[in-house]
CSV table of C-alpha atoms in Angstrom, one decimal:
chain,number,residue,atom,x,y,z
A,281,MET,CA,45.1,-20.8,19.0
A,282,LYS,CA,47.0,-19.3,16.1
A,283,HIS,CA,50.2,-17.3,16.8
A,284,LYS,CA,52.8,-15.5,14.9
A,285,ILE,CA,56.5,-15.4,15.8
A,286,SER,CA,59.3,-13.3,14.4
A,287,ILE,CA,63.0,-13.1,15.4
A,288,LEU,CA,65.3,-10.1,15.0
A,289,PHE,CA,68.9,-9.5,16.1
A,290,TYR,CA,70.0,-5.9,16.6
A,291,VAL,CA,72.5,-3.8,18.4
A,292,LYS,CA,71.8,-1.2,21.1
A,293,SER,CA,73.8,2.0,20.7
A,294,SER,CA,72.5,3.4,23.9
A,295,LYS,CA,74.2,0.6,25.9
A,296,ALA,CA,77.7,0.8,24.4
A,297,SER,CA,80.5,-0.5,26.6
A,298,LYS,CA,83.4,1.7,27.7
A,299,ASN,CA,85.5,0.4,24.8
A,300,GLY,CA,82.8,1.3,22.3
A,301,LEU,CA,81.5,-2.1,21.6
A,302,LEU,CA,77.7,-2.5,21.2
A,303,PRO,CA,75.6,-5.3,22.8
A,304,ILE,CA,73.7,-7.6,20.5
A,305,TYR,CA,70.1,-8.2,21.5
A,306,GLN,CA,67.5,-10.8,20.4
A,307,ARG,CA,64.0,-9.6,19.9
A,308,ILE,CA,61.2,-12.2,19.7
A,309,THR,CA,57.8,-10.9,18.8
A,310,ILE,CA,54.8,-13.1,19.5
A,311,ASN,CA,51.4,-11.8,18.3
A,312,GLY,CA,52.7,-8.3,18.4
A,313,ILE,CA,54.2,-8.5,21.9
A,314,ARG,CA,58.0,-8.2,22.2
A,315,ILE,CA,60.4,-10.2,24.2
A,316,GLU,CA,63.9,-8.6,24.3
A,317,LEU,CA,66.8,-10.7,25.5
A,318,SER,CA,70.6,-10.1,25.7
A,319,THR,CA,72.8,-12.5,23.7
A,320,SER,CA,75.8,-11.7,25.9
A,321,ARG,CA,77.8,-10.8,22.7
A,322,TYR,CA,79.3,-7.5,21.6
A,323,VAL,CA,80.4,-6.1,18.3
A,324,GLU,CA,81.9,-3.0,16.8
A,325,LYS,CA,79.3,-0.8,15.2
A,326,SER,CA,81.1,-0.8,11.8
A,327,LYS,CA,81.1,-4.6,11.7
A,328,TRP,CA,77.3,-5.0,12.2
A,329,ASN,CA,75.0,-5.8,9.3
A,330,THR,CA,71.6,-4.4,10.3
A,331,ALA,CA,69.7,-5.8,7.4
A,332,ALA,CA,71.0,-9.3,7.8
A,333,GLY,CA,71.0,-9.2,11.6
A,334,LYS,CA,74.5,-10.5,11.9
A,335,ILE,CA,78.2,-9.6,11.8
A,336,LYS,CA,79.8,-8.8,8.4
A,337,GLY,CA,82.6,-10.8,6.9
A,338,ASN,CA,84.1,-14.3,7.5
A,339,SER,CA,86.5,-13.6,10.3
A,340,GLU,CA,86.9,-16.0,13.3
A,341,GLU,CA,85.0,-13.5,15.5
A,342,ALA,CA,82.2,-13.2,12.9
A,343,ARG,CA,81.8,-17.0,12.5
A,344,LEU,CA,81.7,-17.6,16.3
A,345,ILE,CA,79.2,-14.8,17.1
A,346,ASN,CA,77.0,-15.6,14.1
A,347,SER,CA,77.0,-19.3,15.0
A,348,HIS,CA,75.9,-18.3,18.5
A,349,LEU,CA,73.0,-16.2,17.1
A,350,ASP,CA,71.9,-19.2,14.9
A,351,ILE,CA,71.9,-21.4,18.0
A,352,LEU,CA,69.6,-18.8,19.8
A,353,LYS,CA,67.3,-18.6,16.8
A,354,ASN,CA,67.0,-22.4,16.6
A,355,LYS,CA,66.3,-22.6,20.3
A,356,VAL,CA,63.3,-20.3,19.7
A,357,TYR,CA,61.9,-22.6,17.0
A,358,GLU,CA,62.6,-25.7,19.2
A,359,THR,CA,60.7,-24.0,22.1
A,360,GLU,CA,57.8,-23.2,19.7
A,361,LYS,CA,57.7,-26.8,18.4
A,362,TRP,CA,57.7,-28.2,22.0
A,363,MET,CA,54.9,-26.0,23.1
A,364,ILE,CA,52.7,-26.9,20.1
A,365,ASN,CA,53.4,-30.6,20.6
A,366,ASN,CA,52.5,-30.3,24.3
A,367,ASP,CA,49.3,-28.3,23.7
A,368,GLN,CA,50.8,-25.3,25.5
A,369,GLU,CA,49.3,-21.8,24.9
A,370,ILE,CA,51.9,-19.7,23.1
A,371,ASN,CA,51.9,-16.2,24.4
A,372,ALA,CA,54.8,-13.8,25.2
A,373,LEU,CA,54.9,-14.7,29.0
A,374,ASN,CA,54.6,-18.4,28.6
A,375,PHE,CA,57.1,-18.5,25.8
A,376,LYS,CA,59.7,-16.5,27.6
A,377,ASN,CA,59.4,-18.6,30.7
A,378,LYS,CA,59.8,-21.8,28.7
A,379,LEU,CA,62.7,-20.4,26.6
A,380,LEU,CA,64.6,-19.4,29.7
A,381,GLY,CA,63.7,-22.5,31.7
A,382,ILE,CA,61.7,-20.5,34.3
A,383,GLU,CA,59.0,-22.7,35.9
A,384,GLU,CA,55.9,-20.6,35.9
A,385,LYS,CA,54.0,-20.7,39.2
A,386,GLN,CA,50.6,-22.3,38.7
A,387,ARG,CA,47.9,-19.9,39.9
A,388,MET,CA,44.9,-22.0,40.9
A,389,LEU,CA,41.3,-20.8,40.6
A,390,LEU,CA,39.9,-21.9,44.0
A,391,ILE,CA,42.9,-20.7,45.9
A,392,ILE,CA,42.5,-17.2,44.5
A,393,PHE,CA,38.7,-17.4,45.0
A,394,GLU,CA,39.2,-18.5,48.7
A,395,ASP,CA,41.7,-15.6,49.3
A,396,HIS,CA,39.2,-13.1,47.8
A,397,ASN,CA,36.4,-14.4,50.1
A,398,ARG,CA,38.7,-14.4,53.1
A,399,ARG,CA,39.6,-10.7,52.5
A,400,MET,CA,35.9,-9.9,51.9
A,401,LYS,CA,35.0,-11.5,55.3
A,402,GLU,CA,37.5,-9.3,57.1
A,403,LEU,CA,35.9,-6.2,55.5
A,404,ILE,CA,32.3,-7.0,56.6
A,405,GLY,CA,30.8,-3.9,58.1
A,406,LYS,CA,33.5,-1.7,56.5
A,407,GLU,CA,33.0,-2.3,52.7
A,408,PHE,CA,30.8,-5.4,52.4
A,409,SER,CA,27.7,-6.8,54.1
A,410,ILE,CA,27.3,-10.3,55.5
A,411,ASN,CA,24.8,-11.1,52.7
A,412,THR,CA,27.3,-10.1,50.0
A,413,HIS,CA,29.9,-12.4,51.6
A,414,LYS,CA,27.4,-15.2,51.8
A,415,LYS,CA,26.7,-14.9,48.0
A,416,TYR,CA,30.4,-15.2,47.2
A,417,GLU,CA,30.6,-18.3,49.5
A,418,THR,CA,27.7,-19.8,47.6
A,419,ALA,CA,29.4,-19.0,44.3
A,420,ILE,CA,32.6,-20.7,45.3
A,421,ASN,CA,30.8,-23.8,46.5
A,422,HIS,CA,29.0,-24.0,43.1
A,423,THR,CA,32.4,-23.7,41.5
A,424,ARG,CA,33.9,-26.5,43.6
A,425,GLU,CA,30.9,-28.8,42.6
A,426,PHE,CA,31.3,-27.9,38.9
A,427,LEU,CA,35.1,-28.7,38.9
A,428,LYS,CA,34.4,-32.0,40.6
A,429,SER,CA,31.5,-32.8,38.2
A,430,GLN,CA,33.1,-31.6,34.9
A,431,TYR,CA,36.8,-32.2,35.5
A,432,ASN,CA,36.9,-34.6,38.4
A,433,SER,CA,39.3,-32.1,40.0
A,434,ASN,CA,39.6,-30.2,43.2
A,435,ASP,CA,41.0,-27.1,41.4
A,436,ILE,CA,42.2,-25.8,38.0
A,437,ALA,CA,44.9,-23.4,36.8
A,438,ILE,CA,43.5,-19.9,36.2
A,439,ARG,CA,44.9,-19.8,32.7
A,440,LYS,CA,42.7,-22.7,31.7
A,441,VAL,CA,39.5,-20.8,32.4
A,442,ASP,CA,38.2,-19.8,29.0
A,443,ILE,CA,34.9,-19.0,27.4
A,444,ALA,CA,34.1,-22.7,27.0
A,445,PHE,CA,34.7,-23.1,30.8
A,446,ILE,CA,32.3,-20.2,31.5
A,447,ASN,CA,29.6,-21.5,29.2
A,448,ASP,CA,29.9,-25.0,30.7
A,449,PHE,CA,29.6,-23.5,34.2
A,450,ASP,CA,26.5,-21.5,33.1
A,451,PHE,CA,24.9,-24.8,31.9
A,452,PHE,CA,25.9,-26.6,35.1
A,453,LEU,CA,24.1,-24.0,37.3
A,454,ARG,CA,21.0,-24.1,35.2
A,455,ASN,CA,20.8,-27.8,34.8
A,456,SER,CA,22.5,-29.5,37.8
A,457,LYS,CA,21.8,-26.8,40.4
A,458,ASN,CA,18.3,-25.8,39.0
A,459,CYS,CA,19.2,-22.1,39.2
A,460,ASN,CA,16.9,-19.7,37.2
A,461,ASN,CA,18.3,-17.4,34.7
A,462,ASN,CA,18.9,-14.4,37.0
A,463,SER,CA,20.5,-16.5,39.8
A,464,THR,CA,22.8,-18.2,37.2
A,465,ILE,CA,23.9,-14.8,35.8
A,466,LYS,CA,24.5,-13.4,39.4
A,467,TYR,CA,26.7,-16.5,40.3
A,468,ILE,CA,28.6,-16.2,37.0
A,469,ARG,CA,29.2,-12.5,37.7
A,470,ASN,CA,30.5,-13.2,41.1
A,471,PHE,CA,32.8,-15.8,39.6
A,472,GLY,CA,33.7,-13.3,36.9
A,473,LYS,CA,34.9,-10.7,39.4
A,474,ILE,CA,37.6,-13.2,40.4
A,475,ILE,CA,38.6,-13.7,36.8
A,476,LYS,CA,38.7,-10.0,36.1
A,477,GLN,CA,41.0,-9.5,39.1
A,478,CYS,CA,43.4,-12.2,37.7
A,479,TYR,CA,43.4,-10.3,34.4
A,480,VAL,CA,44.1,-6.9,36.1
A,481,ASN,CA,46.9,-8.6,38.1
A,482,GLY,CA,48.5,-9.8,34.8
A,483,TRP,CA,48.0,-13.5,35.7
A,484,ILE,CA,46.1,-14.1,32.5
A,485,GLU,CA,46.6,-12.4,29.1
A,486,LYS,CA,42.9,-11.8,28.3
A,487,ASP,CA,39.5,-11.6,30.0
A,488,PRO,CA,37.4,-14.6,28.8
A,489,PHE,CA,34.3,-12.8,30.0
A,490,LEU,CA,34.5,-10.4,27.0
A,491,SER,CA,32.8,-13.2,25.0
A,492,TYR,CA,30.1,-14.1,27.6
A,493,LYS,CA,26.6,-13.1,26.6
A,494,GLY,CA,24.5,-13.9,29.7
A,495,LYS,CA,21.9,-11.2,30.6
A,496,VAL,CA,19.7,-10.7,33.6
A,497,ARG,CA,16.0,-10.7,32.7
A,498,GLU,CA,13.8,-8.0,34.1
A,499,ILE,CA,11.5,-9.4,36.7
A,500,GLU,CA,8.1,-8.2,37.9
A,501,ARG,CA,8.8,-6.3,41.1
A,502,VAL,CA,6.3,-6.9,43.8
A,503,TYR,CA,5.0,-3.8,45.7
A,504,LEU,CA,2.0,-2.9,47.7
A,505,SER,CA,-0.9,-0.8,46.5
A,506,GLN,CA,-2.2,2.2,48.4
A,507,GLU,CA,-5.1,0.2,49.8
A,508,GLU,CA,-2.7,-2.5,51.0
A,509,ILE,CA,-0.4,0.0,52.7
A,510,GLU,CA,-3.4,1.5,54.5
A,511,THR,CA,-4.6,-1.9,55.5
A,512,ILE,CA,-1.3,-2.7,57.2
A,513,ILE,CA,-0.9,0.7,58.8
A,514,ASN,CA,-4.5,0.7,60.2
A,515,LYS,CA,-4.5,-2.9,61.3
A,516,GLU,CA,-5.0,-3.2,65.1
A,517,LEU,CA,-2.4,-5.7,66.3
A,518,LYS,CA,-2.4,-7.2,69.7
A,519,ILE,CA,1.0,-9.0,69.3
A,520,LYS,CA,3.8,-6.6,70.1
A,521,ARG,CA,6.4,-8.2,67.9
A,522,LEU,CA,4.1,-7.9,64.9
A,523,GLU,CA,3.3,-4.3,65.7
A,524,LEU,CA,7.1,-3.6,65.8
A,525,VAL,CA,7.6,-5.3,62.5
A,526,ARG,CA,4.7,-3.5,60.9
A,527,ASP,CA,6.1,-0.1,62.0
A,528,MET,CA,9.6,-0.9,60.7
A,529,PHE,CA,8.1,-2.1,57.4
A,530,ALA,CA,5.9,1.1,57.1
A,531,PHE,CA,9.0,3.2,57.9
A,532,SER,CA,10.8,1.7,54.9
A,533,CYS,CA,7.6,2.1,52.7
A,534,PHE,CA,7.8,5.9,53.3
A,535,THR,CA,11.6,6.3,53.2
A,536,GLY,CA,12.7,3.7,50.6
A,537,LEU,CA,15.6,2.5,52.8
A,538,ALA,CA,16.7,-1.1,52.5
A,539,TYR,CA,16.9,-3.2,55.7
A,540,ILE,CA,20.6,-2.8,56.3
A,541,ASP,CA,20.3,1.0,55.9
A,542,VAL,CA,17.4,1.2,58.4
A,543,PHE,CA,19.4,-1.0,60.8
A,544,ASN,CA,22.4,1.4,60.6
A,545,LEU,CA,20.4,4.5,61.3
A,546,SER,CA,21.1,6.6,64.4
A,547,LYS,CA,19.7,9.8,65.6
A,548,ALA,CA,22.7,11.6,64.0
A,549,ASN,CA,21.2,10.7,60.6
A,550,ILE,CA,18.3,13.1,61.3
A,551,VAL,CA,19.3,16.5,59.9
A,552,ILE,CA,17.7,19.8,58.9
A,553,GLY,CA,17.3,19.9,55.1
A,554,ILE,CA,17.6,22.7,52.6
A,555,ASP,CA,13.9,23.5,53.2
A,556,GLY,CA,14.3,23.8,57.0
A,557,GLU,CA,12.5,20.5,57.5
A,558,LYS,CA,13.8,17.2,59.0
A,559,TRP,CA,15.5,14.9,56.6
A,560,ILE,CA,17.2,11.5,56.8
A,561,SER,CA,20.7,11.7,55.5
A,562,THR,CA,22.7,8.5,55.1
A,563,HIS,CA,24.8,6.4,52.8
A,564,ARG,CA,23.6,3.2,51.3
A,565,GLN,CA,25.8,0.3,52.5
A,566,LYS,CA,25.3,-1.6,49.2
A,567,THR,CA,26.5,1.2,46.9
A,568,GLU,CA,28.1,3.7,49.3
A,569,SER,CA,26.0,6.4,47.5
A,570,ALA,CA,24.4,9.3,49.4
A,571,SER,CA,20.7,9.0,50.2
A,572,LYS,CA,18.7,12.0,51.5
A,573,ILE,CA,15.0,11.7,52.2
A,574,PRO,CA,12.6,14.3,53.5
A,575,ILE,CA,10.7,12.9,56.6
A,576,LEU,CA,7.0,12.4,55.9
A,577,PRO,CA,4.4,12.6,58.8
A,578,VAL,CA,4.0,8.8,59.0
A,579,THR,CA,7.8,8.5,59.2
A,580,GLN,CA,8.0,11.0,62.0
A,581,MET,CA,5.3,9.3,63.9
A,582,ILE,CA,7.2,6.0,63.9
A,583,ILE,CA,10.5,7.8,64.9
A,584,ASP,CA,8.7,9.5,67.8
A,585,LYS,CA,7.0,6.2,68.9
A,586,TYR,CA,10.3,4.5,69.4
A,587,GLU,CA,12.4,7.4,70.6
A,588,ASN,CA,12.7,6.1,74.1
A,589,HIS,CA,12.8,2.4,73.3
A,590,PRO,CA,15.5,0.7,75.5
A,591,GLN,CA,17.3,-0.7,72.4
A,592,CYS,CA,17.5,2.7,70.8
A,593,CYS,CA,18.8,4.3,73.9
A,594,LYS,CA,21.3,1.6,74.7
A,595,GLU,CA,22.7,1.1,71.1
A,596,ASP,CA,22.2,4.6,69.7
A,597,LYS,CA,19.8,3.4,67.2
A,598,LEU,CA,17.0,5.4,65.5
A,599,LEU,CA,14.8,2.3,65.5
A,600,PRO,CA,14.8,-1.1,67.3
A,601,ILE,CA,14.7,-3.2,64.1
A,602,LEU,CA,14.9,-7.0,64.4
A,603,SER,CA,17.2,-9.2,62.3
A,604,ASN,CA,16.4,-9.4,58.7
A,605,GLN,CA,15.5,-13.1,59.0
A,606,LYS,CA,13.0,-12.5,61.8
A,607,MET,CA,11.6,-9.5,60.0
A,608,ASN,CA,10.8,-11.5,56.9
A,609,ALA,CA,9.4,-14.4,58.9
A,610,TYR,CA,7.1,-12.1,60.8
A,611,LEU,CA,6.1,-10.2,57.7
A,612,LYS,CA,4.6,-13.4,56.2
A,613,GLU,CA,2.6,-13.7,59.4
A,614,LEU,CA,1.5,-10.1,59.1
A,615,ALA,CA,0.5,-10.6,55.4
A,616,ASP,CA,-1.8,-13.4,56.5
A,617,ILE,CA,-3.4,-11.4,59.2
A,618,CYS,CA,-4.0,-8.5,56.8
A,619,ASN,CA,-5.3,-10.8,54.0
A,620,ILE,CA,-2.6,-9.6,51.6
A,621,ASP,CA,-2.0,-12.3,49.0
A,622,LYS,CA,1.7,-11.4,48.4
A,623,GLU,CA,4.9,-12.9,49.7
A,624,LEU,CA,5.8,-10.0,51.9
A,625,THR,CA,9.5,-9.3,52.5
A,626,PHE,CA,11.2,-6.2,53.9
A,627,HIS,CA,12.6,-5.3,50.5
A,628,ILE,CA,9.1,-5.0,49.1
A,629,ALA,CA,8.8,-1.8,51.2
A,630,ARG,CA,11.6,-0.2,49.1
A,631,HIS,CA,9.8,-1.1,45.9
A,632,THR,CA,6.5,0.3,47.4
A,633,PHE,CA,8.2,3.6,48.1
A,634,ALA,CA,9.5,3.8,44.6
A,635,THR,CA,6.2,3.0,43.0
A,636,THR,CA,3.0,3.6,45.0
A,637,VAL,CA,4.4,6.3,47.4
A,638,THR,CA,6.4,8.4,45.0
A,639,LEU,CA,6.2,7.8,41.2
A,640,THR,CA,2.4,7.1,41.2
A,641,ASN,CA,1.9,10.3,43.1
A,642,GLY,CA,3.8,12.4,40.5
A,643,VAL,CA,7.2,12.7,42.2
A,644,PRO,CA,9.8,13.1,39.3
A,645,ILE,CA,11.9,10.0,38.6
A,646,GLU,CA,15.1,12.1,39.1
A,647,SER,CA,14.0,12.9,42.7
A,648,VAL,CA,13.0,9.3,43.4
A,649,SER,CA,16.4,8.1,42.1
A,650,LYS,CA,18.2,10.5,44.4
A,651,MET,CA,16.2,9.4,47.4
A,652,LEU,CA,16.8,5.7,46.7
A,653,GLY,CA,20.5,6.4,46.4
A,654,HIS,CA,20.7,5.0,42.9
A,655,LYS,CA,23.9,5.8,41.0
A,656,ASN,CA,22.3,5.4,37.6
A,657,LEU,CA,18.8,6.6,36.6
A,658,ARG,CA,18.3,3.4,34.6
A,659,THR,CA,18.1,1.5,37.8
A,660,THR,CA,15.2,3.7,38.9
A,661,GLN,CA,13.5,3.3,35.5
A,662,HIS,CA,12.6,-0.3,36.4
A,663,TYR,CA,10.0,1.2,38.7
A,664,ALA,CA,8.6,3.6,36.1
A,665,LYS,CA,6.4,1.0,34.5
A,666,VAL,CA,3.9,1.7,37.3
A,667,LEU,CA,3.3,5.0,35.6
A,668,ASP,CA,2.0,3.0,32.6
A,669,ARG,CA,-0.5,1.3,34.9
A,670,LYS,CA,-1.6,4.6,36.3
A,671,VAL,CA,-2.1,6.0,32.7
A,672,SER,CA,-4.1,2.8,31.9
A,673,GLU,CA,-6.3,3.2,35.0
A,674,ASP,CA,-6.9,6.9,34.3
A,675,MET,CA,-7.7,6.3,30.6
A,676,LYS,CA,-10.2,3.6,31.6
A,677,ILE,CA,-12.0,6.2,33.7
A,678,LEU,CA,-11.9,8.6,30.7
A,679,LYS,CA,-13.1,5.8,28.4
A,680,GLN,CA,-16.0,5.1,30.6
A,681,LYS,CA,-17.0,8.7,30.5
A,682,PHE,CA,-17.0,8.6,26.7
A,683,ILE,CA,-19.2,5.5,26.7
A,684,LEU,CA,-21.7,7.2,29.0
A,685,ASN,CA,-21.7,10.4,26.9
A,686,ASN,CA,-22.1,8.4,23.7
A,687,ALA,CA,-25.0,6.5,25.3
A,688,LYS,CA,-26.7,9.9,26.1
A,689,VAL,CA,-26.2,11.1,22.5
A,690,GLY,CA,-27.7,7.9,21.2
A,691,THR,CA,-30.9,8.4,23.2
């Protein structure tokens, strides 16, 4: 990497000694960043040559001090030469440490990553979910494998992580780990959070992710149609666990709440809204944003059905929801029973609320965004494509009418 070094000797009038002598300072500028060091030498103001950066005249004092300044200047050039020959990155921090003989503490990538994950684990339930922690644990495991594969190393200095490292890691995830584009980008972003923290802490001089171009591709979001929702709701189920799972899933379909947010609901989350009706008022665990949803009749029926459930009474829960793993396993069973040819997961209920239940029925996107607890309207706009399908279906009906009318005219 190219660098530019300049050296200047000057006196500081603001730090004059009691006898009026001025301290001489050395300023080394590397790529526009200054390093200021004391030379431990003093001079009378009248004897200092500002333009030349040395003492005037040829006195014994002038020769000794000017010779010392030349030694300091040569030491700068020798340090620069050593760093170039040893393939060391020349920046203000590294140069100063080398010049002064300070051994810079090597900050290692995986040690920093492990510390981040340890702190995250301690904040589970307060700021992070278990699933978020698991994603970062997977990300660090992929990073370990990459370092072993690419560098035959158990760790690497954080200052050696550059855009080439990131691009190689991206390729490793796609090729060796068979990750699709979006999974790759998400792991890279998790890794990137660690690098950005290092930059903010001043452990690296620039953020290599500024040059990274990876983008998440929009995927087709799976959701249920009105007919599929009705099939699930009206299905007579003889197995109690499937009935429970169906009801929890339906609750999410008509509230838009994610699994963890349904899990965290208590009776205290039921409030009287601005319209005098019952609302659910909560905060999304994922984004900490407020989410307020009017309670629809179907939602209220489910709440009433489980009001006196032992688990709800014992744990102060609004609903007796099972673990996310069990919910998703039983939902696949429910889909088979209802002849729904979709891989049913609990999160599909949230997509269904956004599309089939609200947007398709004319609820403004701004209202949907607020109920979903989205911080940005663009996040909600991913669901708006359903409106295009609705327009297409409506226009097909209109087109059919025109065909019939034209046929009548032709006769």
